[in-house]
Coordinates of C-alpha atoms in Angstrom, one line a residue:
M53 CA 119.4 -134.0 -123.1
K54 CA 119.0 -132.6 -119.5
F55 CA 120.3 -129.4 -117.7
S56 CA 119.5 -127.0 -115.3
E57 CA 118.1 -123.1 -115.8
A58 CA 120.3 -121.8 -113.8
W59 CA 123.2 -123.2 -115.5
L60 CA 121.4 -122.0 -119.1
R61 CA 120.8 -118.2 -117.5
Q62 CA 124.6 -118.4 -116.5
W63 CA 125.3 -118.6 -120.3
V64 CA 122.3 -116.3 -121.3
N65 CA 119.9 -114.7 -119.3
P66 CA 116.7 -113.3 -121.7
S67 CA 113.8 -111.2 -119.6
L68 CA 111.4 -114.0 -119.8
D69 CA 110.1 -116.1 -116.9
S70 CA 110.5 -119.9 -117.0
A71 CA 107.3 -120.9 -118.6
E72 CA 108.0 -118.1 -121.5
L73 CA 111.7 -119.3 -122.3
L74 CA 110.4 -123.3 -122.6
H75 CA 107.7 -122.4 -124.8
Q76 CA 109.7 -120.2 -126.8
M77 CA 112.2 -123.2 -127.3
T78 CA 109.8 -125.9 -128.0
M79 CA 108.0 -123.5 -130.7
V80 CA 111.7 -123.1 -132.3
G81 CA 112.4 -127.3 -132.2
L82 CA 113.8 -127.8 -128.9
E83 CA 110.8 -129.7 -127.7
V84 CA 111.0 -129.0 -123.7
D85 CA 109.6 -133.7 -122.5
G86 CA 109.5 -132.1 -118.9
T87 CA 110.4 -130.4 -116.2
E88 CA 111.4 -131.6 -112.4
P89 CA 112.6 -129.5 -109.4
A90 CA 116.0 -129.5 -108.8
A91 CA 115.7 -131.1 -105.3
K92 CA 112.9 -132.3 -103.3
V93 CA 110.9 -129.7 -101.3
F94 CA 112.6 -129.2 -97.2
S95 CA 112.5 -126.1 -95.3
G96 CA 114.6 -125.2 -91.8
V97 CA 117.7 -126.9 -92.6
V98 CA 120.8 -124.6 -92.5
V99 CA 124.5 -125.4 -93.1
A100 CA 126.1 -126.2 -89.7
Q101 CA 129.2 -127.2 -87.8
I102 CA 130.0 -129.6 -85.7
Q103 CA 132.0 -128.3 -82.8
S104 CA 132.1 -131.4 -81.1
A105 CA 131.5 -135.1 -81.2
E106 CA 131.7 -137.3 -77.9
Q107 CA 130.4 -141.2 -77.6
H108 CA 127.1 -141.3 -76.7
P109 CA 127.0 -143.1 -72.9
D110 CA 124.8 -145.7 -73.6
A111 CA 124.8 -146.8 -77.5
D112 CA 127.7 -147.8 -79.3
K113 CA 127.1 -146.5 -82.5
L114 CA 125.6 -142.8 -81.8
R115 CA 127.6 -139.4 -80.8
V116 CA 126.0 -136.5 -79.2
C117 CA 127.5 -133.9 -81.1
Q118 CA 127.5 -130.1 -80.2
V119 CA 126.2 -128.4 -83.5
S120 CA 126.4 -124.5 -83.9
D121 CA 124.0 -122.8 -86.6
G122 CA 126.5 -120.0 -86.2
S123 CA 124.1 -118.2 -83.3
D124 CA 123.3 -120.9 -81.4
V125 CA 124.8 -124.2 -80.0
F126 CA 122.5 -127.8 -80.2
Q127 CA 122.8 -130.9 -78.6
V128 CA 122.5 -133.6 -81.4
V129 CA 122.6 -137.2 -81.4
C130 CA 123.8 -138.5 -84.4
G131 CA 124.5 -142.4 -85.8
A132 CA 126.4 -141.6 -88.7
P133 CA 130.0 -142.7 -89.3
N134 CA 131.4 -139.8 -90.0
A135 CA 130.0 -137.1 -87.3
R136 CA 133.0 -135.5 -86.2
A137 CA 134.4 -132.0 -85.1
G138 CA 135.1 -129.6 -87.5
L139 CA 133.1 -130.8 -89.7
I140 CA 130.6 -128.4 -92.3
T141 CA 127.5 -130.3 -93.0
A142 CA 123.3 -129.8 -93.3
F143 CA 121.6 -129.3 -89.8
A144 CA 117.7 -129.7 -90.1
K145 CA 116.5 -127.5 -86.7
V146 CA 113.5 -128.5 -84.8
G147 CA 110.5 -127.4 -86.5
A148 CA 112.3 -128.4 -90.2
V149 CA 110.2 -130.3 -92.7
L150 CA 112.3 -132.5 -94.9
P151 CA 110.8 -134.5 -98.3
D152 CA 107.5 -136.6 -97.9
N153 CA 106.5 -134.3 -95.0
F154 CA 109.3 -135.6 -92.4
K155 CA 108.7 -133.1 -89.4
I156 CA 111.7 -132.6 -87.1
K157 CA 111.1 -132.8 -83.3
K158 CA 112.7 -132.6 -80.1
A159 CA 113.7 -136.2 -79.3
K160 CA 115.6 -138.2 -76.6
L161 CA 117.5 -141.2 -77.8
R162 CA 118.5 -143.6 -75.1
G163 CA 118.2 -140.5 -72.8
V164 CA 120.0 -138.0 -74.3
E165 CA 118.0 -134.8 -75.4
S166 CA 118.2 -134.4 -79.3
F167 CA 117.4 -130.9 -80.6
G168 CA 117.8 -131.6 -84.5
M169 CA 119.0 -133.5 -87.3
L170 CA 122.5 -133.9 -88.8
C171 CA 121.3 -135.0 -92.5
A172 CA 122.5 -137.2 -95.3
E173 CA 121.8 -136.2 -98.8
S174 CA 119.3 -139.4 -99.0
E175 CA 117.5 -137.4 -96.0
L176 CA 117.1 -134.1 -98.1
G177 CA 115.9 -136.1 -101.5
M178 CA 119.5 -135.3 -103.0
A179 CA 120.7 -139.0 -103.4
E180 CA 119.3 -142.2 -103.6
S181 CA 121.7 -143.6 -100.3
S182 CA 124.2 -142.0 -98.1
D183 CA 127.1 -143.6 -96.3
G184 CA 127.1 -140.6 -93.7
L185 CA 126.5 -136.8 -93.2
M186 CA 126.8 -134.7 -96.1
E187 CA 130.1 -133.2 -96.2
L188 CA 130.1 -129.4 -97.3
I189 CA 133.3 -127.4 -98.0
D190 CA 135.0 -125.8 -94.7
S191 CA 134.3 -121.9 -96.6
A192 CA 130.4 -123.0 -96.5
P193 CA 128.7 -120.0 -94.8
V194 CA 127.7 -121.7 -91.4
G195 CA 123.9 -120.5 -90.7
Q196 CA 122.9 -119.8 -94.2
D197 CA 120.1 -122.0 -95.3
I198 CA 121.2 -124.9 -97.3
R199 CA 119.0 -124.5 -100.5
E200 CA 120.4 -121.1 -101.0
F201 CA 123.6 -122.2 -100.8
L202 CA 123.5 -125.1 -103.0
S203 CA 121.2 -123.5 -105.1
L204 CA 118.3 -126.0 -105.2
E205 CA 115.7 -123.3 -106.1
D206 CA 116.4 -124.8 -109.6
Q207 CA 114.8 -126.9 -112.2
I208 CA 116.0 -129.3 -114.4
I209 CA 114.7 -129.2 -118.1
E210 CA 114.7 -132.0 -120.4
V211 CA 114.9 -131.6 -124.1
D212 CA 114.1 -133.9 -126.9
L213 CA 116.6 -133.0 -130.1
T214 CA 116.0 -134.3 -133.1
P215 CA 119.1 -135.4 -135.3
N216 CA 119.3 -132.1 -137.4
R217 CA 119.6 -130.2 -133.9
S218 CA 123.1 -131.3 -133.5
D219 CA 124.3 -127.8 -133.0
C220 CA 122.3 -128.2 -129.9
L221 CA 123.9 -130.6 -128.0
S222 CA 125.4 -128.8 -125.4
I223 CA 125.0 -125.8 -122.9
A224 CA 126.7 -123.5 -125.4
G225 CA 124.6 -124.6 -128.4
L226 CA 121.4 -124.4 -126.6
A227 CA 122.5 -121.0 -124.9
R228 CA 123.4 -120.0 -128.5
E229 CA 120.1 -120.6 -129.8
V230 CA 118.0 -118.5 -126.7
G231 CA 120.4 -115.5 -127.2
V232 CA 119.8 -115.2 -130.9
L233 CA 116.1 -116.0 -130.7
N234 CA 115.7 -113.1 -127.6
K235 CA 118.9 -110.8 -129.1
A236 CA 120.5 -111.2 -125.6
P237 CA 124.1 -111.6 -125.5
V238 CA 125.7 -114.9 -124.8
Q239 CA 128.9 -115.7 -122.3
G240 CA 130.0 -118.8 -121.3
P241 CA 131.2 -118.4 -117.4
E242 CA 134.5 -117.2 -116.5
I243 CA 137.2 -120.1 -116.2

């Protein structure tokens, strides 16, 4: 079974760091098989809004977008089919580093300067493939770091359960077990 540590801590939050929590779970028979980050490592990507998207003068499939990060406006050349005015999306500024150490630099695409890159989920290592730019909710805070906005500083925990521990086949069951071990209150999220 896989679950997010942040999700578990919404239910019960003992005063243990991640390593202590994982060790404690393994010692009571909830064998932790492994952990992995919720998202690949990247930096310099913020929530941004496309203010305008005009057809590129020398390319049919490219658009020249004016992108706001909340304080400045940048010109970005983009080939995504869903690039449009008003879209809230992920924006990698010049100097950003995407997964696999891909560095964003100022570029010139078909004679038009581009100062950054609008990102799809696959470019941030969050999906196998993408059909276009990542589309965020309209209330997303423009300028906020995307890792913070999407709570990507998290880890996914994989637990191998034995047949006698069916009480832990849900996040509520795991939270109850962790709560009992630490004499910590367990409270599910308010729905």
